[in-house]
Coordinates of N, CA and C in Angstrom, one line a residue:
Chain A
D1 N 41.5 133.9 -34.6 CA 42.2 132.8 -35.3 C 43.6 133.2 -35.7
V2 N 44.5 132.2 -35.7 CA 45.9 132.5 -36.1 C 45.9 132.6 -37.6
Q3 N 46.4 133.7 -38.1 CA 46.5 133.9 -39.5 C 47.9 133.3 -40.0
M4 N 47.9 132.5 -41.0 CA 49.1 132.0 -41.6 C 49.3 132.6 -43.0
T5 N 50.3 133.4 -43.1 CA 50.6 134.1 -44.3 C 51.7 133.4 -45.1
Q6 N 51.3 132.8 -46.2 CA 52.3 132.0 -46.9 C 52.7 132.7 -48.2
S7 N 54.0 132.6 -48.6 CA 54.4 133.2 -49.8 C 55.6 132.4 -50.4
P8 N 55.7 132.5 -51.7 CA 54.8 133.2 -52.7 C 53.6 132.3 -52.9
S9 N 52.6 132.8 -53.7 CA 51.5 132.0 -54.0 C 51.8 131.1 -55.2
T10 N 52.7 131.5 -56.0 CA 53.1 130.7 -57.2 C 54.6 130.9 -57.3
L11 N 55.2 129.8 -57.7 CA 56.7 129.8 -57.8 C 57.0 129.0 -59.1
S12 N 57.7 129.6 -60.0 CA 58.2 128.9 -61.2 C 59.6 128.5 -61.0
A13 N 59.9 127.2 -61.3 CA 61.2 126.7 -61.1 C 61.6 125.6 -62.0
S14 N 62.8 125.2 -62.0 CA 63.3 124.1 -62.9 C 63.8 123.0 -62.1
V15 N 63.8 121.8 -62.7 CA 64.4 120.6 -62.0 C 65.9 121.0 -61.6
G16 N 66.2 120.7 -60.4 CA 67.5 120.9 -59.8 C 67.6 122.2 -59.1
D17 N 66.6 123.1 -59.2 CA 66.6 124.4 -58.4 C 66.4 124.2 -56.9
R18 N 67.0 125.1 -56.2 CA 66.7 125.2 -54.7 C 65.5 126.1 -54.6
V19 N 64.5 125.6 -53.8 CA 63.2 126.3 -53.7 C 62.9 126.6 -52.2
T20 N 62.5 127.8 -51.9 CA 62.1 128.1 -50.5 C 60.7 128.7 -50.5
I21 N 59.9 128.2 -49.6 CA 58.6 128.7 -49.3 C 58.5 129.1 -47.9
T22 N 57.8 130.3 -47.6 CA 57.8 130.8 -46.3 C 56.3 130.9 -45.8
C23 N 56.2 130.8 -44.5 CA 54.9 130.9 -43.8 C 55.2 131.7 -42.5
R24 N 54.3 132.7 -42.3 CA 54.5 133.5 -41.1 C 53.2 133.4 -40.3
A25 N 53.3 133.2 -39.0 CA 52.1 133.1 -38.2 C 51.8 134.5 -37.5
S26 N 50.6 134.8 -37.3 CA 50.2 136.1 -36.7 C 50.5 136.1 -35.2
Q27 N 50.8 135.0 -34.6 CA 51.2 134.9 -33.2 C 52.0 133.7 -33.0
S28 N 52.6 133.6 -31.8 CA 53.4 132.4 -31.5 C 52.6 131.1 -31.6
I29 N 53.2 130.1 -32.3 CA 52.6 128.8 -32.4 C 53.5 127.7 -31.8
S30 N 54.6 128.1 -31.1 CA 55.4 127.2 -30.4 C 56.0 126.1 -31.2
G31 N 56.2 126.4 -32.5 CA 56.8 125.4 -33.4 C 55.9 124.3 -33.9
Y32 N 54.6 124.4 -33.6 CA 53.6 123.4 -34.0 C 53.1 123.7 -35.4
L33 N 54.0 123.5 -36.4 CA 53.8 123.7 -37.7 C 54.1 122.5 -38.6
A34 N 53.2 122.3 -39.6 CA 53.5 121.2 -40.5 C 53.4 121.7 -41.9
W35 N 54.1 121.0 -42.8 CA 54.1 121.3 -44.2 C 53.5 120.1 -45.0
Y36 N 52.6 120.3 -46.0 CA 52.1 119.3 -46.8 C 52.3 119.5 -48.2
Q37 N 52.4 118.5 -49.0 CA 52.5 118.5 -50.4 C 51.1 118.0 -51.0
H38 N 50.6 118.7 -52.0 CA 49.3 118.3 -52.5 C 49.4 118.3 -54.1
R39 N 49.3 117.1 -54.6 CA 49.2 117.0 -56.1 C 47.8 116.9 -56.5
P40 N 47.3 117.4 -57.6 CA 45.9 117.3 -58.0 C 45.4 115.9 -58.0
G41 N 44.2 115.7 -57.4 CA 43.6 114.4 -57.4 C 44.2 113.4 -56.4
K42 N 45.2 113.8 -55.7 CA 45.8 113.0 -54.7 C 45.5 113.4 -53.3
A43 N 45.8 112.6 -52.4 CA 45.7 113.0 -51.0 C 46.9 113.8 -50.6
P44 N 46.7 114.9 -49.8 CA 47.8 115.7 -49.3 C 48.7 114.8 -48.5
K45 N 50.0 115.1 -48.6 CA 51.1 114.3 -48.0 C 51.9 115.1 -47.0
L46 N 52.0 114.5 -45.8 CA 52.8 115.2 -44.8 C 54.3 115.1 -45.1
L47 N 54.9 116.3 -45.1 CA 56.4 116.4 -45.3 C 57.2 116.6 -44.0
I48 N 56.8 117.6 -43.3 CA 57.5 118.2 -42.2 C 56.5 118.4 -41.0
Y49 N 56.9 118.1 -39.8 CA 56.1 118.4 -38.6 C 56.9 119.0 -37.6
E50 N 56.3 119.7 -36.6 CA 57.0 120.4 -35.6 C 58.1 121.3 -36.2
A51 N 57.8 121.9 -37.3 CA 58.6 122.9 -38.0 C 59.8 122.3 -38.7
S52 N 60.5 121.3 -38.2 CA 61.7 120.9 -38.8 C 61.9 119.4 -38.8
S53 N 61.0 118.6 -38.3 CA 61.1 117.2 -38.3 C 60.6 116.5 -39.6
L54 N 61.4 115.7 -40.2 CA 61.1 115.1 -41.5 C 60.3 113.9 -41.2
Q55 N 59.1 113.8 -41.9 CA 58.2 112.7 -41.8 C 58.9 111.5 -42.4
S56 N 58.7 110.3 -41.8 CA 59.3 109.1 -42.2 C 58.9 108.8 -43.7
G57 N 60.0 108.5 -44.5 CA 59.7 108.1 -45.9 C 59.8 109.3 -46.8
V58 N 59.9 110.5 -46.3 CA 60.0 111.7 -47.1 C 61.5 112.0 -47.5
P59 N 61.8 112.3 -48.8 CA 63.2 112.4 -49.2 C 63.9 113.6 -48.4
S60 N 65.2 113.4 -48.2 CA 65.9 114.4 -47.4 C 66.2 115.7 -48.1
R61 N 65.8 115.8 -49.3 CA 65.9 117.1 -50.0 C 64.9 118.1 -49.4
F62 N 63.9 117.6 -48.7 CA 62.9 118.5 -48.0 C 63.4 118.8 -46.6
S63 N 63.3 120.1 -46.3 CA 63.7 120.4 -44.9 C 62.9 121.6 -44.4
G64 N 62.7 121.8 -43.1 CA 62.0 122.9 -42.6 C 62.8 123.6 -41.5
S65 N 62.5 124.8 -41.3 CA 63.2 125.6 -40.3 C 62.2 126.6 -39.7
E66 N 62.6 127.2 -38.6 CA 61.8 128.1 -37.8 C 62.6 129.2 -37.3
S67 N 62.1 130.4 -37.3 CA 62.7 131.6 -36.7 C 61.6 132.5 -36.2
G68 N 61.4 132.4 -34.9 CA 60.3 133.1 -34.3 C 58.9 132.6 -34.8
T69 N 58.2 133.5 -35.4 CA 56.9 133.2 -36.0 C 57.0 132.9 -37.5
G70 N 58.2 132.9 -38.0 CA 58.4 132.6 -39.4 C 58.9 131.2 -39.6
F71 N 58.4 130.5 -40.7 CA 58.8 129.2 -41.0 C 59.1 129.0 -42.5
T72 N 60.0 128.1 -42.7 CA 60.5 128.0 -44.1 C 60.5 126.5 -44.5
L73 N 60.0 126.2 -45.7 CA 60.2 124.9 -46.3 C 61.2 125.0 -47.4
T74 N 62.2 124.2 -47.4 CA 63.2 124.2 -48.5 C 63.2 122.9 -49.2
I75 N 63.3 123.0 -50.5 CA 63.5 121.8 -51.3 C 64.9 122.0 -52.0
S76 N 65.9 121.2 -51.6 CA 67.3 121.5 -52.0 C 67.5 121.4 -53.5
S77 N 66.9 120.4 -54.1 CA 67.1 120.2 -55.5 C 65.8 119.6 -56.1
L78 N 65.0 120.5 -56.7 CA 63.7 120.2 -57.2 C 63.7 119.0 -58.1
Q79 N 62.8 118.1 -57.9 CA 62.7 116.9 -58.7 C 61.3 117.0 -59.4
P80 N 61.1 116.2 -60.5 CA 59.9 116.3 -61.3 C 58.6 116.0 -60.4
D81 N 58.8 115.1 -59.5 CA 57.6 114.7 -58.6 C 57.2 115.9 -57.6
D82 N 58.1 116.9 -57.5 CA 57.9 118.0 -56.5 C 57.0 119.1 -57.1
F83 N 56.6 119.1 -58.3 CA 55.8 120.1 -58.9 C 54.4 119.8 -58.3
A84 N 53.9 120.7 -57.4 CA 52.7 120.5 -56.6 C 52.4 121.7 -55.9
T85 N 51.4 121.7 -55.1 CA 51.0 122.8 -54.2 C 51.4 122.4 -52.8
Y86 N 52.0 123.4 -52.1 CA 52.5 123.2 -50.7 C 51.7 124.1 -49.7
Y87 N 51.3 123.5 -48.6 CA 50.6 124.2 -47.6 C 51.3 124.1 -46.2
C88 N 51.3 125.2 -45.5 CA 51.7 125.1 -44.1 C 50.4 125.0 -43.2
H89 N 50.6 124.5 -42.0 CA 49.4 124.3 -41.1 C 49.9 124.4 -39.7
Q90 N 49.2 125.3 -38.9 CA 49.5 125.4 -37.5 C 48.5 124.6 -36.7
Y91 N 49.1 123.9 -35.7 CA 48.2 123.1 -34.8 C 48.5 123.4 -33.4
N92 N 48.7 124.6 -33.1 CA 48.9 125.0 -31.7 C 47.7 125.7 -31.1
H93 N 46.9 126.4 -31.9 CA 45.7 127.1 -31.4 C 44.5 126.7 -32.3
Y94 N 43.4 126.4 -31.6 CA 42.2 126.2 -32.3 C 41.6 127.5 -32.7
P95 N 40.9 127.5 -33.9 CA 40.9 126.4 -34.9 C 42.2 126.3 -35.6
W96 N 42.6 125.0 -35.9 CA 43.8 124.9 -36.8 C 43.6 125.7 -38.0
T97 N 44.6 126.3 -38.5 CA 44.6 127.1 -39.7 C 45.7 126.8 -40.7
F98 N 45.5 127.1 -41.9 CA 46.5 126.8 -43.0 C 46.9 128.0 -43.7
G99 N 48.1 127.9 -44.4 CA 48.4 128.9 -45.3 C 47.6 128.8 -46.6
Q100 N 47.7 129.8 -47.4 CA 46.9 129.8 -48.7 C 47.5 128.9 -49.8
G101 N 48.6 128.4 -49.6 CA 49.2 127.5 -50.5 C 50.2 128.2 -51.5
T102 N 51.2 127.4 -51.9 CA 52.2 127.8 -52.9 C 52.2 126.8 -54.0
K103 N 51.9 127.2 -55.2 CA 52.0 126.3 -56.3 C 53.3 126.4 -56.9
V104 N 54.0 125.2 -57.0 CA 55.3 125.2 -57.6 C 55.1 124.6 -59.0
E105 N 55.4 125.4 -60.0 CA 55.2 125.0 -61.4 C 56.5 125.1 -62.2
I106 N 56.5 124.4 -63.3 CA 57.6 124.4 -64.2 C 57.8 125.8 -64.8
Chain B
Q1 N 48.8 99.4 -45.1 CA 48.9 100.8 -45.5 C 47.6 101.5 -45.2
M2 N 47.8 102.6 -44.4 CA 46.6 103.4 -44.0 C 46.0 104.1 -45.2
Q3 N 44.7 104.0 -45.4 CA 44.0 104.7 -46.4 C 42.7 105.3 -45.9
L4 N 42.4 106.5 -46.4 CA 41.1 107.1 -46.0 C 40.4 107.5 -47.3
Q5 N 39.1 107.2 -47.4 CA 38.3 107.4 -48.6 C 37.0 108.1 -48.2
E6 N 36.8 109.3 -48.7 CA 35.6 110.0 -48.5 C 34.5 109.6 -49.5
S7 N 33.2 109.6 -49.1 CA 32.1 109.3 -50.0 C 30.9 110.0 -49.5
G8 N 30.0 110.2 -50.5 CA 28.7 110.9 -50.2 C 28.2 111.6 -51.4
P9 N 27.0 112.2 -51.3 CA 26.4 112.9 -52.5 C 27.3 114.0 -53.0
G10 N 27.4 114.1 -54.3 CA 28.2 115.2 -54.8 C 27.4 116.5 -55.0
L11 N 26.1 116.4 -54.9 CA 25.2 117.5 -55.0 C 24.2 117.5 -53.9
V12 N 24.1 118.7 -53.2 CA 23.1 118.8 -52.1 C 22.3 120.1 -52.4
K13 N 21.1 120.1 -52.1 CA 20.2 121.3 -52.3 C 20.4 122.2 -51.1
P14 N 20.2 123.5 -51.4 CA 20.3 124.5 -50.3 C 19.3 124.2 -49.2
S15 N 19.7 124.4 -48.0 CA 18.9 124.2 -46.8 C 18.9 122.8 -46.3
Q16 N 19.4 121.9 -47.1 CA 19.4 120.5 -46.7 C 20.7 120.2 -45.9
T17 N 20.8 118.9 -45.5 CA 22.0 118.5 -44.7 C 22.9 117.7 -45.6
L18 N 24.2 118.1 -45.5 CA 25.3 117.5 -46.2 C 25.8 116.3 -45.3
S19 N 25.9 115.1 -45.9 CA 26.3 114.0 -45.1 C 27.4 113.2 -45.8
L20 N 28.6 113.1 -45.2 CA 29.7 112.4 -45.8 C 30.3 111.4 -44.8
T21 N 30.9 110.4 -45.5 CA 31.5 109.3 -44.7 C 32.9 109.2 -45.1
C22 N 33.8 108.8 -44.2 CA 35.2 108.6 -44.4 C 35.5 107.1 -44.0
S23 N 35.8 106.3 -44.9 CA 36.1 104.9 -44.6 C 37.6 104.7 -44.4
V24 N 37.9 104.1 -43.3 CA 39.3 104.0 -42.9 C 39.7 102.5 -43.1
S25 N 40.9 102.3 -43.7 CA 41.4 101.0 -43.8 C 42.9 101.0 -43.5
G26 N 43.4 99.9 -43.0 CA 44.8 99.8 -42.6 C 45.0 100.1 -41.2
G27 N 44.0 100.4 -40.4 CA 44.2 100.7 -39.0 C 42.8 101.0 -38.4
S28 N 42.7 100.9 -37.1 CA 41.5 101.1 -36.4 C 41.3 102.6 -35.9
I29 N 40.0 103.1 -36.1 CA 39.7 104.4 -35.7 C 39.6 104.5 -34.1
S30 N 39.7 103.3 -33.5 CA 39.6 103.2 -32.0 C 41.0 103.3 -31.4
N31 N 42.0 103.4 -32.2 CA 43.4 103.5 -31.7 C 43.6 104.9 -31.0
G32 N 43.9 104.9 -29.8 CA 44.0 106.1 -29.0 C 45.2 107.0 -29.4
G33 N 46.0 106.6 -30.2 CA 47.2 107.4 -30.6 C 46.8 108.4 -31.7
Y34 N 45.6 108.4 -32.1 CA 45.2 109.2 -33.2 C 43.8 109.9 -33.0
Y35 N 43.6 111.0 -33.7 CA 42.3 111.7 -33.7 C 41.9 111.9 -35.2
W36 N 40.7 112.2 -35.5 CA 40.2 112.2 -36.8 C 39.5 113.5 -37.1
S37 N 39.8 114.0 -38.3 CA 39.4 115.4 -38.6 C 38.7 115.5 -40.0
W38 N 37.9 116.6 -40.1 CA 37.4 117.0 -41.4 C 37.9 118.4 -41.7
I39 N 38.3 118.5 -43.0 CA 38.8 119.8 -43.5 C 38.2 120.0 -44.8
R40 N 38.0 121.3 -45.2 CA 37.4 121.5 -46.5 C 38.2 122.6 -47.3
Q41 N 38.0 122.6 -48.6 CA 38.7 123.7 -49.4 C 37.7 124.2 -50.4
H42 N 37.3 125.5 -50.3 CA 36.4 126.1 -51.2 C 37.1 126.3 -52.5
P43 N 36.4 126.3 -53.7 CA 37.1 126.4 -55.0 C 38.0 127.6 -55.1
G44 N 39.2 127.3 -55.4 CA 40.2 128.4 -55.6 C 40.6 129.1 -54.3
R45 N 40.3 128.5 -53.2 CA 40.7 129.1 -51.9 C 41.4 128.1 -51.0
G46 N 41.8 128.6 -49.8 CA 42.6 127.8 -48.9 C 41.8 126.8 -48.2
L47 N 42.5 126.1 -47.2 CA 41.9 125.0 -46.5 C 41.3 125.6 -45.2
E48 N 40.1 125.0 -44.8 CA 39.4 125.5 -43.6 C 39.2 124.2 -42.7
Y49 N 39.5 124.4 -41.5 CA 39.4 123.3 -40.5 C 37.9 123.2 -40.0
I50 N 37.3 122.1 -40.1 CA 35.9 121.9 -39.7 C 35.9 121.4 -38.3
G51 N 36.6 120.4 -38.0 CA 36.6 119.9 -36.6 C 37.2 118.5 -36.5
N52 N 37.1 117.9 -35.3 CA 37.7 116.6 -35.1 C 37.0 115.8 -34.0
I53 N 37.4 114.6 -33.9 CA 36.8 113.6 -33.0 C 37.9 112.6 -32.5
Y54 N 37.8 112.3 -31.3 CA 38.7 111.3 -30.7 C 37.9 110.0 -30.5
Y55 N 38.6 108.9 -30.3 CA 37.8 107.6 -30.2 C 36.9 107.6 -29.0
S56 N 37.2 108.4 -28.0 CA 36.4 108.5 -26.8 C 35.0 109.2 -27.1
G57 N 35.0 109.8 -28.3 CA 33.8 110.6 -28.6 C 33.9 112.1 -28.4
S58 N 35.0 112.5 -27.8 CA 35.3 113.9 -27.6 C 35.4 114.6 -28.9
T59 N 34.8 115.8 -29.1 CA 34.8 116.5 -30.3 C 35.2 117.9 -30.1
Y60 N 35.7 118.5 -31.2 CA 36.0 120.0 -31.3 C 35.4 120.4 -32.7
Y61 N 34.7 121.5 -32.7 CA 34.2 122.1 -33.9 C 34.6 123.5 -34.1
N62 N 35.0 123.9 -35.3 CA 35.3 125.3 -35.6 C 34.1 126.2 -35.2
P63 N 34.4 127.2 -34.4 CA 33.2 128.1 -34.0 C 32.4 128.6 -35.2
S64 N 33.1 128.8 -36.3 CA 32.4 129.4 -37.5 C 31.4 128.4 -38.0
L65 N 31.4 127.1 -37.7 CA 30.5 126.1 -38.2 C 29.8 125.4 -37.1
K66 N 30.2 125.6 -35.9 CA 29.7 124.8 -34.7 C 28.2 124.5 -34.6
S67 N 27.4 125.5 -35.0 CA 26.0 125.4 -34.8 C 25.4 124.4 -35.8
R68 N 26.2 124.1 -36.9 CA 25.6 123.3 -38.0 C 26.4 121.9 -38.2
V69 N 27.4 121.7 -37.4 CA 28.3 120.5 -37.7 C 28.1 119.4 -36.6
T70 N 28.1 118.2 -37.1 CA 28.2 117.0 -36.2 C 29.2 116.1 -36.8
I71 N 30.2 115.7 -36.0 CA 31.2 114.6 -36.5 C 31.0 113.4 -35.5
S72 N 31.0 112.3 -36.1 CA 30.8 111.0 -35.3 C 31.6 109.9 -35.8
L73 N 31.8 108.9 -35.0 CA 32.5 107.7 -35.4 C 31.6 106.5 -35.3
D74 N 31.8 105.6 -36.3 CA 31.1 104.3 -36.3 C 32.2 103.2 -36.2
T75 N 32.5 102.8 -35.0 CA 33.6 101.8 -34.8 C 33.4 100.5 -35.4
S76 N 32.1 100.1 -35.5 CA 31.8 98.8 -36.1 C 32.1 98.8 -37.6
K77 N 32.1 99.9 -38.3 CA 32.4 100.0 -39.7 C 33.7 100.7 -39.9
N78 N 34.4 101.1 -38.9 CA 35.7 101.8 -39.0 C 35.5 103.1 -39.9
Q79 N 34.5 103.8 -39.6 CA 34.2 105.0 -40.4 C 34.0 106.2 -39.5
L80 N 34.3 107.4 -40.1 CA 33.9 108.6 -39.4 C 32.9 109.4 -40.4
S81 N 32.1 110.2 -39.8 CA 31.1 110.9 -40.6 C 31.0 112.3 -40.3
L82 N 30.5 113.1 -41.3 CA 30.3 114.5 -41.1 C 28.9 114.8 -41.5
R83 N 28.3 115.6 -40.7 CA 26.9 116.2 -41.1 C 27.0 117.7 -40.9
L84 N 26.6 118.4 -42.0 CA 26.5 119.8 -42.0 C 25.1 120.2 -42.4
S85 N 24.4 120.9 -41.5 CA 23.0 121.2 -41.8 C 22.9 122.6 -42.4
S86 N 21.7 122.8 -42.9 CA 21.3 124.1 -43.5 C 22.3 124.7 -44.4
V87 N 22.7 123.9 -45.4 CA 23.8 124.3 -46.3 C 23.4 125.4 -47.2
T88 N 24.4 126.1 -47.7 CA 24.2 127.2 -48.7 C 25.3 127.0 -49.7
A89 N 25.2 127.8 -50.8 CA 26.3 127.8 -51.8 C 27.7 128.0 -51.2
A90 N 27.7 128.7 -50.1 CA 29.0 128.9 -49.5 C 29.7 127.6 -48.9
D91 N 28.9 126.5 -48.8 CA 29.4 125.3 -48.4 C 29.9 124.4 -49.5
T92 N 29.8 124.9 -50.7 CA 30.4 124.2 -51.8 C 31.9 124.1 -51.7
A93 N 32.5 122.9 -51.7 CA 33.9 122.7 -51.4 C 34.3 121.3 -51.6
V94 N 35.6 121.1 -51.6 CA 36.1 119.7 -51.5 C 36.3 119.4 -50.1
Y95 N 35.8 118.3 -49.6 CA 35.8 117.9 -48.2 C 36.8 116.7 -48.1
Y96 N 37.7 116.9 -47.1 CA 38.8 115.9 -46.8 C 38.6 115.4 -45.4
C97 N 38.9 114.1 -45.2 CA 39.0 113.6 -43.9 C 40.5 113.3 -43.7
A98 N 41.0 113.3 -42.4 CA 42.4 113.2 -42.1 C 42.6 112.5 -40.8
R99 N 43.7 111.8 -40.6 CA 44.1 111.3 -39.4 C 45.2 112.1 -38.8
G100 N 45.1 112.5 -37.5 CA 46.1 113.2 -36.8 C 46.7 112.4 -35.7
L101 N 47.9 112.8 -35.3 CA 48.5 112.1 -34.2 C 48.1 112.7 -32.9
S102 N 48.0 111.9 -31.9 CA 47.6 112.3 -30.5 C 48.5 111.8 -29.5
D103 N 49.0 112.6 -28.6 CA 49.8 112.1 -27.5 C 49.4 112.9 -26.2
R104 N 50.2 112.7 -25.2 CA 49.9 113.4 -23.9 C 49.9 114.9 -24.0
R105 N 50.6 115.4 -25.0 CA 50.7 116.9 -25.2 C 49.5 117.4 -25.9
G106 N 48.8 116.6 -26.6 CA 47.6 117.0 -27.3 C 47.5 116.5 -28.7
Y107 N 46.9 117.2 -29.6 CA 46.7 116.8 -31.0 C 47.7 117.5 -31.9
H108 N 48.1 116.7 -32.9 CA 49.2 117.2 -33.7 C 48.9 117.1 -35.2
Q109 N 50.0 117.0 -36.0 CA 49.9 117.0 -37.5 C 49.1 115.9 -38.0
F110 N 48.6 116.1 -39.2 CA 47.9 115.0 -40.0 C 48.9 114.2 -40.7
D111 N 48.9 112.9 -40.5 CA 49.8 112.0 -41.2 C 49.2 111.3 -42.4
Y112 N 47.9 111.2 -42.4 CA 47.2 110.7 -43.6 C 45.9 111.5 -43.9
W113 N 45.7 111.7 -45.2 CA 44.5 112.4 -45.7 C 43.8 111.5 -46.7
G114 N 42.5 111.7 -46.9 CA 41.8 111.2 -48.0 C 42.1 112.0 -49.2
Q115 N 41.6 111.6 -50.4 CA 41.8 112.3 -51.6 C 40.8 113.5 -51.7
G116 N 39.7 113.5 -50.9 CA 38.8 114.5 -51.0 C 37.6 114.2 -51.9
T117 N 36.4 114.8 -51.6 CA 35.3 114.6 -52.4 C 34.6 116.0 -52.6
L118 N 34.2 116.3 -53.8 CA 33.6 117.6 -54.1 C 32.1 117.6 -53.8
V119 N 31.7 118.5 -53.0 CA 30.3 118.7 -52.8 C 29.8 120.0 -53.3
T120 N 28.8 120.0 -54.1 CA 28.3 121.2 -54.7 C 26.9 121.4 -54.1
V121 N 26.7 122.6 -53.6 CA 25.3 123.0 -53.1 C 24.6 123.8 -54.1
S122 N 23.6 123.3 -54.7 CA 22.8 124.0 -55.7 C 21.4 123.3 -55.9
S123 N 20.5 124.2 -56.3 CA 19.2 123.7 -56.5 C 19.0 123.1 -57.9

């Protein structure tokens, strides 16, 4: 299975901060990576797909990038609604696998 | 507005079969542009992919669960189902259904998820 190593596991930040979360794949996934936001009790929400494409309706403060097997989710200016847990997900090799999650807290 | 809602028993006894349903509204599960998946999250742990199904009936199951899993579609009710047999405490988790995009290149990201349902395996 493709291992997705996500870091950090927890991130403390303030409103207005620039936040970066990284995910590294154990092998090439050809850019087939998505980022999701998950708030407690809510359905996970797609933010980014194919490493850097912004899902329709998602604010432009969210962005994704790729460098080899490393992937980054950036929130340019953290807003109150952004305090949540974020997961990366590779969908190039079965079984699909996910990062362990990054909890963004105040 | 696409919505997915999981339902089923919150408590299952060891060795029994876990059965969950995902009710889909706002779109048809027979739409060939999508595939349908089940994912679970053990308490305090990451997400684990269980498997998927396409409207044609084609399925994929995670090899770690393949011998115990069945995913099916009921097009008349616009629902997908999950059955996991011979459960143990290790199957205690929040179970999610999700819709993924499908095109000629294959299966891709999940654009809609349900809120998840907690299933506890205990006697």
